[in-house]
Short mmCIF file of C-alpha atoms in Angstrom, two decimals:
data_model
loop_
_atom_site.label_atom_id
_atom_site.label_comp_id
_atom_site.label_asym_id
_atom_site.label_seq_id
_atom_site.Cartn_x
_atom_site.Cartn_y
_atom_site.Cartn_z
CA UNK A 1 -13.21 -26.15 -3.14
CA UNK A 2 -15.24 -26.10 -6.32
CA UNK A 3 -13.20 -29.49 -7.55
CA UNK A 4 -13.18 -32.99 -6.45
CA UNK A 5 -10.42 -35.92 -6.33
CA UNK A 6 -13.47 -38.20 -5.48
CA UNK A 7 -15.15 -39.54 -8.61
CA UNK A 8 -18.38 -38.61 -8.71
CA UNK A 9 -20.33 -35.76 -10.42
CA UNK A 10 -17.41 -33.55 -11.42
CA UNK A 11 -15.59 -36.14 -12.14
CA UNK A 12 -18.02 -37.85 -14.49
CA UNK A 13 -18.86 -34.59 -16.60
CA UNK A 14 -14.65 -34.24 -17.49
CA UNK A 15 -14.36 -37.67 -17.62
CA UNK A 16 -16.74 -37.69 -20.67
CA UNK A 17 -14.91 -34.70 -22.36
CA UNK A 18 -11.65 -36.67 -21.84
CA UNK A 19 -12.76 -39.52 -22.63
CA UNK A 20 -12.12 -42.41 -23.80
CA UNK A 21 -8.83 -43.38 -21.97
CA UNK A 22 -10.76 -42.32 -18.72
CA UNK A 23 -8.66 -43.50 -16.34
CA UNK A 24 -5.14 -42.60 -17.41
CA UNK A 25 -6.55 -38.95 -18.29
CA UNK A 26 -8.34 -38.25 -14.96
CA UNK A 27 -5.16 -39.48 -13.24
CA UNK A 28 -3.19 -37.22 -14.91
CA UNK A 29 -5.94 -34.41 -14.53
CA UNK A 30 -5.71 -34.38 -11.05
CA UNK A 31 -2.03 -34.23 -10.87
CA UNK A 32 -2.52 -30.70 -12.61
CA UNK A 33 -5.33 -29.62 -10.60
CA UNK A 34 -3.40 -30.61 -7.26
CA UNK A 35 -0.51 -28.70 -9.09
CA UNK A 36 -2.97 -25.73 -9.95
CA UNK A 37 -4.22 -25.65 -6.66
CA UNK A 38 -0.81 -24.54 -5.29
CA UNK A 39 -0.65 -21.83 -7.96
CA UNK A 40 -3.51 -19.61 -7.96
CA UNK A 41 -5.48 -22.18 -10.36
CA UNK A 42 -2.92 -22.24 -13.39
CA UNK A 43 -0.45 -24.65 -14.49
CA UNK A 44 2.25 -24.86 -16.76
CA UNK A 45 3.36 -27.55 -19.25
CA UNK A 46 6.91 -27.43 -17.39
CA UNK A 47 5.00 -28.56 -14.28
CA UNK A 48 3.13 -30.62 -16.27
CA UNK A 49 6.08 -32.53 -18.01
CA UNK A 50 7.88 -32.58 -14.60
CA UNK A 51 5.09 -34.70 -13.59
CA UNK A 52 4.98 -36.83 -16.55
CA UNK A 53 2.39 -35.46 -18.04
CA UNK A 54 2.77 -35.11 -22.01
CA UNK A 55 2.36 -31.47 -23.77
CA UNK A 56 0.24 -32.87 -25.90
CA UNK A 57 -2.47 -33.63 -23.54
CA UNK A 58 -2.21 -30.45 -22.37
CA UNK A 59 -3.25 -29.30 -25.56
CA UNK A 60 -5.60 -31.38 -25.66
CA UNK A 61 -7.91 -30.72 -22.92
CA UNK A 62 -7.79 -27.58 -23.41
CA UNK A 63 -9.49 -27.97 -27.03
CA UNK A 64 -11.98 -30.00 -25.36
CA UNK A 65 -12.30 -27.37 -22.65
CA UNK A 66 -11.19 -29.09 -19.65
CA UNK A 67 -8.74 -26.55 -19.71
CA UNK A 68 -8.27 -22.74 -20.78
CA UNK A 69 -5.16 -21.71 -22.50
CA UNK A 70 -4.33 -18.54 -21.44
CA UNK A 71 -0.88 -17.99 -22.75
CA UNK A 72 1.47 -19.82 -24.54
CA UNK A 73 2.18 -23.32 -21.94
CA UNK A 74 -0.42 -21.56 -19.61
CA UNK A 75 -3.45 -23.08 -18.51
CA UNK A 76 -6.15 -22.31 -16.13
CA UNK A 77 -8.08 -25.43 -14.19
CA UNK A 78 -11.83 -24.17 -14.57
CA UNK A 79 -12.66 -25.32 -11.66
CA UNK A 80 -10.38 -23.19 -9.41
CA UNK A 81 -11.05 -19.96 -11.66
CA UNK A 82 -11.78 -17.11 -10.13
CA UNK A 83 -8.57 -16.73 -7.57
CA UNK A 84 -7.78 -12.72 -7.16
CA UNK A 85 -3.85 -13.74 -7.65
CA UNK A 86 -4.40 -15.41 -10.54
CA UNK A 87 -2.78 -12.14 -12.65
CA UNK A 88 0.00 -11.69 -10.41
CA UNK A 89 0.44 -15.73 -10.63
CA UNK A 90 0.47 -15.68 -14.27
CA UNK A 91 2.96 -12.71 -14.77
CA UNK A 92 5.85 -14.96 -12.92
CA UNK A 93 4.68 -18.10 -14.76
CA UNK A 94 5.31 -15.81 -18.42
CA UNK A 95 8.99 -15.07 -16.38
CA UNK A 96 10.32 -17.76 -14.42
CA UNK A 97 12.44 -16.14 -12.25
CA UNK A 98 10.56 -12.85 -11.71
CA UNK A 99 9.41 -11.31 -8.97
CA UNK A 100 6.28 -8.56 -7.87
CA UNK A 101 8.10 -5.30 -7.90
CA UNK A 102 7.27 -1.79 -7.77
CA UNK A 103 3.66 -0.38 -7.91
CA UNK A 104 2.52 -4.00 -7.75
CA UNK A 105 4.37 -5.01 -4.69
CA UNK A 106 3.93 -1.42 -2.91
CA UNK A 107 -0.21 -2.53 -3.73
CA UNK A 108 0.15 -6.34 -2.23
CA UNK A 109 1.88 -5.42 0.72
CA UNK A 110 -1.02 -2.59 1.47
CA UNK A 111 1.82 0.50 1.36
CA UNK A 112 0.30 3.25 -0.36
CA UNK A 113 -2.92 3.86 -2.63
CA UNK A 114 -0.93 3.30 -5.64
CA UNK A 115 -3.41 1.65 -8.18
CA UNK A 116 -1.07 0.28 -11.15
CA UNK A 117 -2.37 -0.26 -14.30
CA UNK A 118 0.08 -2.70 -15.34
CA UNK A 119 1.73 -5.45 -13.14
CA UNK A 120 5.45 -5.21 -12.94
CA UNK A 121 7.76 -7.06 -12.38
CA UNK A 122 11.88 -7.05 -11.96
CA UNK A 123 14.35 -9.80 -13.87
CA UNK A 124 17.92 -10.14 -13.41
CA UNK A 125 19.88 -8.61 -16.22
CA UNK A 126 20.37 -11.23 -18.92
CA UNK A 127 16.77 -13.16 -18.50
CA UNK A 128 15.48 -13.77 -21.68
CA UNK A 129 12.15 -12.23 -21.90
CA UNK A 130 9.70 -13.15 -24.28
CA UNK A 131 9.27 -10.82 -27.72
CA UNK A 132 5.23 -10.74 -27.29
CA UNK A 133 4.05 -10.28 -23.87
CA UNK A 134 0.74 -9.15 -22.71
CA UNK A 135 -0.07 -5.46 -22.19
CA UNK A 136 -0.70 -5.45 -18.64
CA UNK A 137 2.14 -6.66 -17.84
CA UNK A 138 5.77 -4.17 -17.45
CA UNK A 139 9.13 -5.59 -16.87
CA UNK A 140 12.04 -4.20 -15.28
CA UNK A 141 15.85 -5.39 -14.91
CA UNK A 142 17.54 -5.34 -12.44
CA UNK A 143 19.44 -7.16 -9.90
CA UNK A 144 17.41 -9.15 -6.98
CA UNK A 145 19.67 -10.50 -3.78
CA UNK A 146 18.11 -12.55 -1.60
CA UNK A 147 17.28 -10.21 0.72
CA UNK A 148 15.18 -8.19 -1.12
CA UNK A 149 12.77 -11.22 -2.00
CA UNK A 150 9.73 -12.40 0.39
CA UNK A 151 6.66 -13.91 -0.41
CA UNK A 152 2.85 -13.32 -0.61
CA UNK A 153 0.57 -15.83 -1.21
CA UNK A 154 2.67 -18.07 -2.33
CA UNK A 155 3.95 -15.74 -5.03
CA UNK A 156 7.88 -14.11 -5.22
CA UNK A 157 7.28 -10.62 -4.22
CA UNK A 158 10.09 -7.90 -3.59
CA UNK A 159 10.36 -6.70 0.36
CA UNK A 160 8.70 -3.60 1.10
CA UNK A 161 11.90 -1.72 1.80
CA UNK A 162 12.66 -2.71 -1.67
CA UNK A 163 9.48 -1.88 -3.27
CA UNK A 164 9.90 1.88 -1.91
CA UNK A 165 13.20 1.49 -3.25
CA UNK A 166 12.20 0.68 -6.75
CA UNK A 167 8.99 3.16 -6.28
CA UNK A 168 12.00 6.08 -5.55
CA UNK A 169 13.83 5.12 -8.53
CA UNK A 170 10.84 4.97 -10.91
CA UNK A 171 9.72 8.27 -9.47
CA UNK A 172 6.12 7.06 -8.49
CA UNK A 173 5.86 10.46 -6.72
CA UNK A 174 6.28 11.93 -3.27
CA UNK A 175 2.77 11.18 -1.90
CA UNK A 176 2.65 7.75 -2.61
CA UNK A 177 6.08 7.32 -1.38
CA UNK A 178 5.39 9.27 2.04
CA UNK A 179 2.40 7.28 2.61
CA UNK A 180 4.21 3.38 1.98
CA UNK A 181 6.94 5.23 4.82
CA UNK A 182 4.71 6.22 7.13
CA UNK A 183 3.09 2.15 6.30
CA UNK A 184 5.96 0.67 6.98
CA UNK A 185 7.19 2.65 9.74
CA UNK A 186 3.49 1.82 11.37
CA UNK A 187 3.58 -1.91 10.93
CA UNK A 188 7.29 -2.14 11.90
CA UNK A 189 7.78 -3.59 8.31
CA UNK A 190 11.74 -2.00 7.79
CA UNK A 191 15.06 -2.69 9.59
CA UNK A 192 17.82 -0.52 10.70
CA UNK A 193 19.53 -0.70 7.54
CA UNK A 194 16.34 -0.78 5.03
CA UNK A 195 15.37 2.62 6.76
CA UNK A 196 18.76 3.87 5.84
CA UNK A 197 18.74 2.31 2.65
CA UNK A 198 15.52 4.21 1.52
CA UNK A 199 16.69 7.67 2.85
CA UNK A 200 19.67 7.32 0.74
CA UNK A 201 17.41 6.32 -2.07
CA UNK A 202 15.36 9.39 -1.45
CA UNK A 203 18.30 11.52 -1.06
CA UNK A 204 20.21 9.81 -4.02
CA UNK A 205 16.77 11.29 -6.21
CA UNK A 206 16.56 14.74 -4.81
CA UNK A 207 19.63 15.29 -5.71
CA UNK A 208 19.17 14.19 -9.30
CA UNK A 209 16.08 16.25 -9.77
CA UNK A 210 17.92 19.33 -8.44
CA UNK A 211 20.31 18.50 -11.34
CA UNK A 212 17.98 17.96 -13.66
CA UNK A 213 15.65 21.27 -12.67
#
């Protein structure tokens, strides 16, 4: 890994951009980087207050560039930058309580050749969602039981039964649906029941478009 808990080089370069209470600061610096570590490089100032760590200092570093703000109570650890999750990470940081869905979670789980534009996600009905929100980013309500929740990485993710669920619903289009089926199917990915809950899905939409045609 690109950072260091040993002090020594790395350590001595942010310790003189934190500096001068060195010793407090780098303590409390690698508390977020061993908290960054778990999360695709990024850290929150929730995560950092649960730790003890002060807001302020937050703010801070990131001034003085030992960290990057990327949204509001986001930051990035420079030294883990680069992680290909980091996007997906982010999005659920912005939502506590969200999850990958749709398009996004059909692409993670390696379903269909769906390339989304945006990265969606699914709330519960009632989650307050923030007024400004990043473009590349599309939320969805809609109720999540347990059993239609997994992970990836580390990151809450929606099943695959349930992504081809919510891909149905959205209407994300026959071919991409056939092929995360014929994925699933392949890699034994869907149960009894999540088979028969996607045929009724699929039924459930034919028979609105026939309505609708």
């Amino acid at each position: 890994r690109a950072w260091c808990y040993s002090v020594g080089i790395c350590d001595y370069v942010i310790a003189q951009t934190i500096a001068p209470s060195y010793t407090g600061d780098m303590n409390r610096y690698r508390q977020l980087v061993a908290i960054a570590a778990d999360q695709h490089g990024l850290v929150t100032s929730a995560d950092a207050a649960a730790e003890g760590v002060q807001r302020v200092l937050l703010v801070q570093m990131a001034k003085r560039g030992v960290l990057d703000n990327v949204a509001r109570g986001v930051y990035r650890v420079p030294e883990l930058a680069g992680d290909p999750l980091a996007q997906y990470q982010e999005a659920l940081l912005l939502l506590p309580g969200a999850v990958l869905s749709h398009e996004t979670a059909l692409d993670l789980h390696d379903l269909c050749e769906a390339n989304p534009r945006q990265i969606h996600v699914t709330v519960v009905p009632g989650t307050r969602v923030r007024k400004t929100l990043p473009k590349w980013l599309a939320v969805h309500h809609g109720p999540l039981e347990p059993e239609d929740v997994t992970g990836h990485a580390g990151l809450a993710i929606v099943t695959p039964a349930r992504a081809i669920v919510d891909g149905i619903a959205a209407a994300l289009g026959d071919r991409f649906v056939d092929q995360a089926i014929a994925a699933a199917r392949e890699r034994n990915l869907l149960t009894t029941r999540e088979e028969q809950r996607v045929e009724l899905a699929r039924t459930m939409q034919r028979a609105r478009h026939l309505q609708n045609a």
